Amino acid sequence: MSDRSDQQAQQKFNQEKFEEAAEQFENPEWRGSAYYKAGEFDKALEAFKQSDSVDALYNQGNSYAKLQNLDEAINAYDKVLEK
């Protein structure tokens, strides 16, 4: 992602234009965070699944919880603790 594109996406995020920011971010964790803030938990989950960082796993758990899939949320949180 170019610096300019990244800056534009961050500006949209800061302006609470989360869906627009999500479409512009290339980083899956940033994209997931924007979708999560927009209430698009299914899209957030798919973005967070593209990374295996501790933060992404934790946010997968949060997304699963928002989607009322508590078993998967617990599994994601367990993976965080393992790391």
JSON list of C-alpha atoms in Angstrom, two decimals:
[
{"chain": "A", "resi": 1, "resn": "MET", "atom": "CA", "xyz": [0.00, 0.00, 0.00]},
{"chain": "A", "resi": 2, "resn": "SER", "atom": "CA", "xyz": [1.34, 3.41, -0.79]},
{"chain": "A", "resi": 3, "resn": "ASP", "atom": "CA", "xyz": [1.98, 5.85, 2.02]},
{"chain": "A", "resi": 4, "resn": "ARG", "atom": "CA", "xyz": [-0.65, 8.17, 0.58]},
{"chain": "A", "resi": 5, "resn": "SER", "atom": "CA", "xyz": [-3.25, 5.42, 0.39]},
{"chain": "A", "resi": 6, "resn": "ASP", "atom": "CA", "xyz": [-2.39, 4.34, 3.92]},
{"chain": "A", "resi": 7, "resn": "GLN", "atom": "CA", "xyz": [-2.73, 7.91, 5.15]},
{"chain": "A", "resi": 8, "resn": "GLN", "atom": "CA", "xyz": [-6.08, 8.31, 3.41]},
{"chain": "A", "resi": 9, "resn": "ALA", "atom": "CA", "xyz": [-7.40, 5.09, 4.95]},
{"chain": "A", "resi": 10, "resn": "GLN", "atom": "CA", "xyz": [-6.19, 6.19, 8.38]},
{"chain": "A", "resi": 11, "resn": "GLN", "atom": "CA", "xyz": [-7.89, 9.57, 7.94]},
{"chain": "A", "resi": 12, "resn": "LYS", "atom": "CA", "xyz": [-11.15, 7.83, 7.05]},
{"chain": "A", "resi": 13, "resn": "PHE", "atom": "CA", "xyz": [-10.79, 5.58, 10.10]},
{"chain": "A", "resi": 14, "resn": "ASN", "atom": "CA", "xyz": [-10.18, 8.63, 12.31]},
{"chain": "A", "resi": 15, "resn": "GLN", "atom": "CA", "xyz": [-13.28, 10.26, 10.84]},
{"chain": "A", "resi": 16, "resn": "GLU", "atom": "CA", "xyz": [-15.24, 7.12, 11.75]},
{"chain": "A", "resi": 17, "resn": "LYS", "atom": "CA", "xyz": [-15.78, 6.25, 8.09]},
{"chain": "A", "resi": 18, "resn": "PHE", "atom": "CA", "xyz": [-14.91, 2.69, 8.95]},
{"chain": "A", "resi": 19, "resn": "GLU", "atom": "CA", "xyz": [-16.29, 0.85, 5.91]},
{"chain": "A", "resi": 20, "resn": "GLU", "atom": "CA", "xyz": [-14.50, 3.22, 3.52]},
{"chain": "A", "resi": 21, "resn": "ALA", "atom": "CA", "xyz": [-11.29, 2.77, 5.49]},
{"chain": "A", "resi": 22, "resn": "ALA", "atom": "CA", "xyz": [-11.66, -1.01, 5.47]},
{"chain": "A", "resi": 23, "resn": "GLU", "atom": "CA", "xyz": [-11.94, -1.06, 1.70]},
{"chain": "A", "resi": 24, "resn": "GLN", "atom": "CA", "xyz": [-8.76, 0.97, 1.38]},
{"chain": "A", "resi": 25, "resn": "PHE", "atom": "CA", "xyz": [-6.52, -0.78, 3.93]},
{"chain": "A", "resi": 26, "resn": "GLU", "atom": "CA", "xyz": [-4.42, -3.60, 2.52]},
{"chain": "A", "resi": 27, "resn": "ASN", "atom": "CA", "xyz": [-3.13, -4.75, 5.91]},
{"chain": "A", "resi": 28, "resn": "PRO", "atom": "CA", "xyz": [-5.63, -7.41, 7.02]},
{"chain": "A", "resi": 29, "resn": "GLU", "atom": "CA", "xyz": [-5.47, -6.44, 10.69]},
{"chain": "A", "resi": 30, "resn": "TRP", "atom": "CA", "xyz": [-6.17, -2.79, 9.98]},
{"chain": "A", "resi": 31, "resn": "ARG", "atom": "CA", "xyz": [-8.91, -3.79, 7.55]},
{"chain": "A", "resi": 32, "resn": "GLY", "atom": "CA", "xyz": [-10.38, -6.11, 10.17]},
{"chain": "A", "resi": 33, "resn": "SER", "atom": "CA", "xyz": [-10.32, -3.39, 12.80]},
{"chain": "A", "resi": 34, "resn": "ALA", "atom": "CA", "xyz": [-12.15, -1.01, 10.49]},
{"chain": "A", "resi": 35, "resn": "TYR", "atom": "CA", "xyz": [-14.81, -3.60, 9.64]},
{"chain": "A", "resi": 36, "resn": "TYR", "atom": "CA", "xyz": [-15.17, -4.43, 13.34]},
{"chain": "A", "resi": 37, "resn": "LYS", "atom": "CA", "xyz": [-15.74, -0.76, 14.18]},
{"chain": "A", "resi": 38, "resn": "ALA", "atom": "CA", "xyz": [-18.32, -0.65, 11.37]},
{"chain": "A", "resi": 39, "resn": "GLY", "atom": "CA", "xyz": [-20.19, -3.56, 12.96]},
{"chain": "A", "resi": 40, "resn": "GLU", "atom": "CA", "xyz": [-19.33, -5.84, 10.02]},
{"chain": "A", "resi": 41, "resn": "PHE", "atom": "CA", "xyz": [-18.16, -8.68, 12.25]},
{"chain": "A", "resi": 42, "resn": "ASP", "atom": "CA", "xyz": [-18.23, -11.36, 9.54]},
{"chain": "A", "resi": 43, "resn": "LYS", "atom": "CA", "xyz": [-15.97, -9.27, 7.28]},
{"chain": "A", "resi": 44, "resn": "ALA", "atom": "CA", "xyz": [-13.77, -8.40, 10.25]},
{"chain": "A", "resi": 45, "resn": "LEU", "atom": "CA", "xyz": [-13.38, -12.09, 11.07]},
{"chain": "A", "resi": 46, "resn": "GLU", "atom": "CA", "xyz": [-12.34, -12.93, 7.51]},
{"chain": "A", "resi": 47, "resn": "ALA", "atom": "CA", "xyz": [-9.74, -10.14, 7.57]},
{"chain": "A", "resi": 48, "resn": "PHE", "atom": "CA", "xyz": [-8.37, -11.20, 10.97]},
{"chain": "A", "resi": 49, "resn": "LYS", "atom": "CA", "xyz": [-8.08, -14.80, 9.75]},
{"chain": "A", "resi": 50, "resn": "GLN", "atom": "CA", "xyz": [-5.47, -13.65, 7.23]},
{"chain": "A", "resi": 51, "resn": "SER", "atom": "CA", "xyz": [-2.96, -13.18, 10.04]},
{"chain": "A", "resi": 52, "resn": "ASP", "atom": "CA", "xyz": [-1.79, -15.44, 12.83]},
{"chain": "A", "resi": 53, "resn": "SER", "atom": "CA", "xyz": [-0.50, -12.73, 15.15]},
{"chain": "A", "resi": 54, "resn": "VAL", "atom": "CA", "xyz": [-1.64, -12.70, 18.76]},
{"chain": "A", "resi": 55, "resn": "ASP", "atom": "CA", "xyz": [-3.63, -9.52, 18.08]},
{"chain": "A", "resi": 56, "resn": "ALA", "atom": "CA", "xyz": [-5.35, -11.07, 15.07]},
{"chain": "A", "resi": 57, "resn": "LEU", "atom": "CA", "xyz": [-6.22, -14.21, 17.04]},
{"chain": "A", "resi": 58, "resn": "TYR", "atom": "CA", "xyz": [-7.61, -12.13, 19.91]},
{"chain": "A", "resi": 59, "resn": "ASN", "atom": "CA", "xyz": [-9.67, -10.08, 17.47]},
{"chain": "A", "resi": 60, "resn": "GLN", "atom": "CA", "xyz": [-10.92, -13.27, 15.83]},
{"chain": "A", "resi": 61, "resn": "GLY", "atom": "CA", "xyz": [-12.21, -14.24, 19.27]},
{"chain": "A", "resi": 62, "resn": "ASN", "atom": "CA", "xyz": [-13.93, -10.89, 19.66]},
{"chain": "A", "resi": 63, "resn": "SER", "atom": "CA", "xyz": [-15.49, -11.19, 16.20]},
{"chain": "A", "resi": 64, "resn": "TYR", "atom": "CA", "xyz": [-16.72, -14.71, 16.89]},
{"chain": "A", "resi": 65, "resn": "ALA", "atom": "CA", "xyz": [-18.23, -13.50, 20.16]},
{"chain": "A", "resi": 66, "resn": "LYS", "atom": "CA", "xyz": [-20.07, -10.67, 18.39]},
{"chain": "A", "resi": 67, "resn": "LEU", "atom": "CA", "xyz": [-21.38, -13.26, 15.91]},
{"chain": "A", "resi": 68, "resn": "GLN", "atom": "CA", "xyz": [-22.66, -15.35, 18.86]},
{"chain": "A", "resi": 69, "resn": "ASN", "atom": "CA", "xyz": [-20.28, -18.20, 18.05]},
{"chain": "A", "resi": 70, "resn": "LEU", "atom": "CA", "xyz": [-18.94, -18.60, 21.55]},
{"chain": "A", "resi": 71, "resn": "ASP", "atom": "CA", "xyz": [-17.24, -21.97, 21.05]},
{"chain": "A", "resi": 72, "resn": "GLU", "atom": "CA", "xyz": [-15.08, -20.55, 18.27]},
{"chain": "A", "resi": 73, "resn": "ALA", "atom": "CA", "xyz": [-14.44, -17.43, 20.36]},
{"chain": "A", "resi": 74, "resn": "ILE", "atom": "CA", "xyz": [-13.13, -19.59, 23.19]},
{"chain": "A", "resi": 75, "resn": "ASN", "atom": "CA", "xyz": [-10.94, -21.54, 20.75]},
{"chain": "A", "resi": 76, "resn": "ALA", "atom": "CA", "xyz": [-9.45, -18.31, 19.42]},
{"chain": "A", "resi": 77, "resn": "TYR", "atom": "CA", "xyz": [-8.78, -17.00, 22.94]},
{"chain": "A", "resi": 78, "resn": "ASP", "atom": "CA", "xyz": [-7.16, -20.35, 23.85]},
{"chain": "A", "resi": 79, "resn": "LYS", "atom": "CA", "xyz": [-4.80, -19.95, 20.86]},
{"chain": "A", "resi": 80, "resn": "VAL", "atom": "CA", "xyz": [-3.87, -16.50, 22.18]},
{"chain": "A", "resi": 81, "resn": "LEU", "atom": "CA", "xyz": [-2.95, -18.00, 25.52]},
{"chain": "A", "resi": 82, "resn": "GLU", "atom": "CA", "xyz": [-0.89, -20.72, 23.83]},
{"chain": "A", "resi": 83, "resn": "LYS", "atom": "CA", "xyz": [1.19, -18.13, 22.01]}
]
